[in-house]
Amino acid sequence: MSTDQDLNLEKIKAKVQEIKPMPVDVKNRFSVMIPLIKRDGEIHLLFEERAFTLRNQPGEISFPGGRIEDGESPRDTALRETSEELLISEDEIEIFSEGDFVVNPYAAIIHSFIGEIKIDFDKISPSLDEVEKVFTVPLSYFLETKPKSYKIDLRVERNEDFPYHLIPNGINYKFRRGREEVLFYEFDGHIIWGFTAKIARRFVEKLMS
């Protein structure tokens, strides 16, 4: 580890010029694919229902994706995870561009990439270790349908070990409260909600802008 005795302005300049900006305090980084696929002459979005055997979010609906591994770019993660979960070749996936990303209240960032699945939907047999089933929703549904929106309050829970004596007003310090918007789409018995719904809505908003 460098100390202030080892550093001079030229070394500091060289070090900071190599820095890739990242959100502070983000502990987990994920990347998902917004997969477009043609069915019956119409463009659809493909979704997964997560396997019920998974530890995290079993049975929930999501886009293909997962945790970004060390040394891996968000784009590479979206491509790899989509290939692994749908059991298709990376050659059968074309990424068009990067989409917007979500920074959630739980110290995680979720990148998104927009692209096309270039095989017939009926030929997709996903990995049952991760995916219960896959289904599609016409893009036109999202263009024509506004999601239901609800708000939940995020409050600070006071901790007796916190050093209140070190901050102005001590125990009476006014910590800011947060508010999270939670979106829901309902289609053919499927509930698409949470960050997946947010990413879908933002993608559609960009198409309509």
Short mmCIF file of C-alpha atoms in Angstrom, two decimals, residues 99-199:
data_model
loop_
_atom_site.label_atom_id
_atom_site.label_comp_id
_atom_site.label_asym_id
_atom_site.label_seq_id
_atom_site.Cartn_x
_atom_site.Cartn_y
_atom_site.Cartn_z
CA GLY A 99 -29.64 0.36 -21.73
CA ASP A 100 -30.11 2.38 -18.57
CA PHE A 101 -29.06 0.97 -15.23
CA VAL A 102 -30.67 0.78 -11.81
CA VAL A 103 -28.98 1.63 -8.52
CA ASN A 104 -31.20 0.07 -5.90
CA PRO A 105 -31.46 0.91 -2.19
CA TYR A 106 -29.70 -2.34 -1.28
CA ALA A 107 -26.17 -1.42 -2.39
CA ALA A 108 -26.46 -3.03 -5.82
CA ILE A 109 -26.32 -1.79 -9.39
CA ILE A 110 -28.13 -3.53 -12.26
CA HIS A 111 -26.90 -2.88 -15.80
CA SER A 112 -29.09 -3.66 -18.79
CA PHE A 113 -28.38 -4.50 -22.44
CA ILE A 114 -30.83 -4.57 -25.32
CA GLY A 115 -30.58 -7.21 -28.00
CA GLU A 116 -32.15 -9.93 -30.08
CA ILE A 117 -32.52 -13.67 -29.59
CA LYS A 118 -31.99 -14.96 -33.12
CA ILE A 119 -33.58 -18.41 -32.89
CA ASP A 120 -37.21 -19.54 -32.77
CA PHE A 121 -38.78 -19.35 -29.34
CA ASP A 122 -39.97 -22.96 -29.63
CA LYS A 123 -36.34 -24.10 -29.87
CA ILE A 124 -35.40 -22.61 -26.48
CA SER A 125 -35.14 -25.16 -23.65
CA PRO A 126 -33.73 -23.24 -20.68
CA SER A 127 -31.49 -24.56 -17.92
CA LEU A 128 -33.84 -26.06 -15.33
CA ASP A 129 -31.24 -25.41 -12.63
CA GLU A 130 -31.96 -21.70 -12.95
CA VAL A 131 -35.16 -21.29 -14.96
CA GLU A 132 -38.58 -22.79 -14.33
CA LYS A 133 -39.86 -21.65 -17.70
CA VAL A 134 -39.64 -18.87 -20.27
CA PHE A 135 -42.42 -16.87 -21.87
CA THR A 136 -42.80 -13.79 -24.02
CA VAL A 137 -44.91 -10.65 -23.96
CA PRO A 138 -45.62 -8.62 -27.11
CA LEU A 139 -43.70 -5.36 -27.19
CA SER A 140 -46.98 -3.72 -28.18
CA TYR A 141 -48.37 -4.55 -24.73
CA PHE A 142 -45.70 -2.44 -23.04
CA LEU A 143 -46.12 0.36 -25.58
CA GLU A 144 -49.86 0.48 -24.86
CA THR A 145 -49.95 -0.33 -21.12
CA LYS A 146 -48.85 1.76 -18.18
CA PRO A 147 -47.71 -0.24 -15.17
CA LYS A 148 -49.47 0.11 -11.84
CA SER A 149 -47.30 2.17 -9.53
CA TYR A 150 -47.08 1.95 -5.74
CA LYS A 151 -44.82 3.67 -3.23
CA ILE A 152 -43.12 2.16 -0.20
CA ASP A 153 -41.28 4.18 2.44
CA LEU A 154 -37.70 3.36 3.37
CA ARG A 155 -36.87 4.41 6.91
CA VAL A 156 -33.67 4.47 8.93
CA GLU A 157 -33.76 2.02 11.83
CA ARG A 158 -31.90 3.47 14.80
CA ASN A 159 -29.02 1.42 16.15
CA GLU A 160 -27.92 1.70 19.76
CA ASP A 161 -24.27 1.21 18.75
CA PHE A 162 -24.28 4.20 16.39
CA PRO A 163 -22.06 7.08 17.69
CA TYR A 164 -24.76 9.75 17.78
CA HIS A 165 -22.52 11.92 19.99
CA LEU A 166 -20.26 12.50 16.98
CA ILE A 167 -22.90 14.13 14.77
CA PRO A 168 -24.88 17.38 15.07
CA ASN A 169 -28.10 17.05 17.13
CA GLY A 170 -27.05 13.57 18.26
CA ILE A 171 -29.94 11.12 18.62
CA ASN A 172 -32.28 13.77 17.19
CA TYR A 173 -30.40 14.03 13.88
CA LYS A 174 -32.90 14.14 11.00
CA PHE A 175 -31.86 11.25 8.74
CA ARG A 176 -33.48 11.45 5.34
CA ARG A 177 -36.17 8.97 4.53
CA GLY A 178 -36.37 7.31 1.15
CA ARG A 179 -39.28 6.33 -1.02
CA GLU A 180 -39.18 3.49 -3.52
CA GLU A 181 -41.52 3.25 -6.52
CA VAL A 182 -42.62 -0.33 -7.17
CA LEU A 183 -44.13 -1.12 -10.58
CA PHE A 184 -46.41 -3.98 -11.62
CA TYR A 185 -47.36 -5.27 -15.07
CA GLU A 186 -49.96 -8.04 -15.28
CA PHE A 187 -50.08 -10.09 -18.48
CA ASP A 188 -51.74 -13.44 -19.09
CA GLY A 189 -51.43 -14.49 -15.46
CA HIS A 190 -47.83 -13.31 -15.14
CA ILE A 191 -46.82 -10.60 -12.67
CA ILE A 192 -43.82 -8.61 -13.86
CA TRP A 193 -42.76 -6.30 -11.07
CA GLY A 194 -39.91 -4.64 -9.19
CA PHE A 195 -36.65 -3.85 -10.93
CA THR A 196 -37.57 -5.98 -13.95
CA ALA A 197 -40.68 -3.84 -14.48
CA LYS A 198 -38.63 -0.66 -14.01
CA ILE A 199 -36.09 -1.72 -16.62
#
